[in-house]
PDB file of C-alpha atoms in Angstrom:
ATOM      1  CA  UNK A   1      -0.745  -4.475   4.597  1.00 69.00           C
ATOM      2  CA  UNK A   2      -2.129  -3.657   7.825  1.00 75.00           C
ATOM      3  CA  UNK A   3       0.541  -6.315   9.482  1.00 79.00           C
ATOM      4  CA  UNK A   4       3.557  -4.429   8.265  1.00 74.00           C
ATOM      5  CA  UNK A   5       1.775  -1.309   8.769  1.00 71.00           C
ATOM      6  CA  UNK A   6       1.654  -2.189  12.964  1.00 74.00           C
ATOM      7  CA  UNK A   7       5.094  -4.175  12.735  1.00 74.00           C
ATOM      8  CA  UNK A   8       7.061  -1.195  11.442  1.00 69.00           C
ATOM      9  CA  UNK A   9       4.957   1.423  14.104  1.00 68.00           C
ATOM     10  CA  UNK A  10       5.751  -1.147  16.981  1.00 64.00           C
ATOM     11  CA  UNK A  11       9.437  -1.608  15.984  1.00 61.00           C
ATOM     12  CA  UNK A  12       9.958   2.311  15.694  1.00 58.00           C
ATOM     13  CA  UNK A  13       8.370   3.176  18.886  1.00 55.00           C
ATOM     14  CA  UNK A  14      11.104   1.385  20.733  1.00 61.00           C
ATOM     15  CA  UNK A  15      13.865   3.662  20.061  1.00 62.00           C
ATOM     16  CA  UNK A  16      14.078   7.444  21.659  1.00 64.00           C
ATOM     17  CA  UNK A  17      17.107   8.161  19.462  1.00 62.00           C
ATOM     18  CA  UNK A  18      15.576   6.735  15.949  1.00 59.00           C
ATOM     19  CA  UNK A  19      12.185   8.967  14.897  1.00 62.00           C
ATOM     20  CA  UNK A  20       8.861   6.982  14.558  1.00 69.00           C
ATOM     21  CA  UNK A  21       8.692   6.131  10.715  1.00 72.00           C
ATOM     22  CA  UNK A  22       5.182   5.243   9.224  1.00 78.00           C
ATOM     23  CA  UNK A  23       3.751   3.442   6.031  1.00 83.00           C
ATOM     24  CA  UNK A  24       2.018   4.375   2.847  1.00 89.00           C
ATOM     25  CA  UNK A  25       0.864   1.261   1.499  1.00 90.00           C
ATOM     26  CA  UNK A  26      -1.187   0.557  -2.149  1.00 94.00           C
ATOM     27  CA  UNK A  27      -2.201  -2.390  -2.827  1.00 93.00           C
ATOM     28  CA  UNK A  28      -3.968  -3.899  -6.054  1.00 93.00           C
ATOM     29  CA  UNK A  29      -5.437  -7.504  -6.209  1.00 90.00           C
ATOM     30  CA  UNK A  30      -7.160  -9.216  -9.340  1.00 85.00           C
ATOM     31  CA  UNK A  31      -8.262 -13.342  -9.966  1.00 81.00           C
ATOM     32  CA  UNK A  32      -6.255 -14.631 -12.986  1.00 78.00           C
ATOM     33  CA  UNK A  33      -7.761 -15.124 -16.392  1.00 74.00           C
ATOM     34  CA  UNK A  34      -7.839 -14.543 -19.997  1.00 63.00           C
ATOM     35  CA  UNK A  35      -7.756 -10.545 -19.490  1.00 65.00           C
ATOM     36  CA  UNK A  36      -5.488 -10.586 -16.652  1.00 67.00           C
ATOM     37  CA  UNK A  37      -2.494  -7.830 -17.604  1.00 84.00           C
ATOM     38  CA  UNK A  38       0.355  -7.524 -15.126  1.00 84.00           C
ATOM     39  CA  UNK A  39       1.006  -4.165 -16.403  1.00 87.00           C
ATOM     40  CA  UNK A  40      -2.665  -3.241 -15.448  1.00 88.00           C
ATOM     41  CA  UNK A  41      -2.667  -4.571 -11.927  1.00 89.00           C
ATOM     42  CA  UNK A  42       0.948  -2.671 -11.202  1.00 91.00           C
ATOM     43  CA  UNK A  43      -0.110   0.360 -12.604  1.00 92.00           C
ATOM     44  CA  UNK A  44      -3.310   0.257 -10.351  1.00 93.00           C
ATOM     45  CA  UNK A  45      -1.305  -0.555  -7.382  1.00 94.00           C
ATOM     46  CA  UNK A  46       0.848   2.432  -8.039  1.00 96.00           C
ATOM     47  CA  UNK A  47      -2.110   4.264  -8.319  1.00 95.00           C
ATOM     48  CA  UNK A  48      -3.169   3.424  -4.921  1.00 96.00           C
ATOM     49  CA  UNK A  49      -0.031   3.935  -3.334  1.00 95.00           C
ATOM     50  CA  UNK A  50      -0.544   7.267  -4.673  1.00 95.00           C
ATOM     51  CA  UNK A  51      -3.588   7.527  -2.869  1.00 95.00           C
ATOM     52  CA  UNK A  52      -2.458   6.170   0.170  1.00 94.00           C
ATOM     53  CA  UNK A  53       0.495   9.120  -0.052  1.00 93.00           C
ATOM     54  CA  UNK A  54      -2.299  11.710  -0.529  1.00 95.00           C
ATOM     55  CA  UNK A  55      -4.491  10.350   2.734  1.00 94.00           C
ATOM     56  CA  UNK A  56      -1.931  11.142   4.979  1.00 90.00           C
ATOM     57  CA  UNK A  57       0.653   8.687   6.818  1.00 84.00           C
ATOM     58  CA  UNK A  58       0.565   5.652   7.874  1.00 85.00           C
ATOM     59  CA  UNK A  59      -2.575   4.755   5.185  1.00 90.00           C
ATOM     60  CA  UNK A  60      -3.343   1.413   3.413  1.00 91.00           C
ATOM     61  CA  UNK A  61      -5.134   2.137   0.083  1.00 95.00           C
ATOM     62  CA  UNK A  62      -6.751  -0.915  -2.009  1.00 94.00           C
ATOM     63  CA  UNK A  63      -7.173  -0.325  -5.502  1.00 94.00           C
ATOM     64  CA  UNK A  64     -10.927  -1.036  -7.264  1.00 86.00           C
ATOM     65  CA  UNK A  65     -10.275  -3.252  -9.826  1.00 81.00           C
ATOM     66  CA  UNK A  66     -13.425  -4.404 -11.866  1.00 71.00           C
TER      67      UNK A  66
END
């Protein structure tokens, strides 16, 4: 996250005509198993990105998934 984060503030700083754009970024990560729900690890990613949106711009938010 924090790679696109700085790619898309670099490539936006260039131009005096284009404004400067930022990123709100959630993420969500879990190992595979037996339990492992897609639907869970989306909705907790959304979740985040929620998060990130409520931070401020240009955040990266990681969800806690136990």
């Amino acid at each position: 996250g924090q790679r696109i984060r700085e790619a898309i503030a670099l490539n936006s700083g260039r131009s005096s005509v284009i404004p400067k754009h930022t990123v709100s970024i959630g993420t969500a990560t879990m190992i595979p198993g037996d339990y492992a729900e897609l639907d869970y690890l989306i909705r907790q990613a959304d979740q985040a990105l929620f998060q990130a949106k409520r931070n401020g711009r240009d955040q990266i938010v990681q969800a806690d998934i136990e």
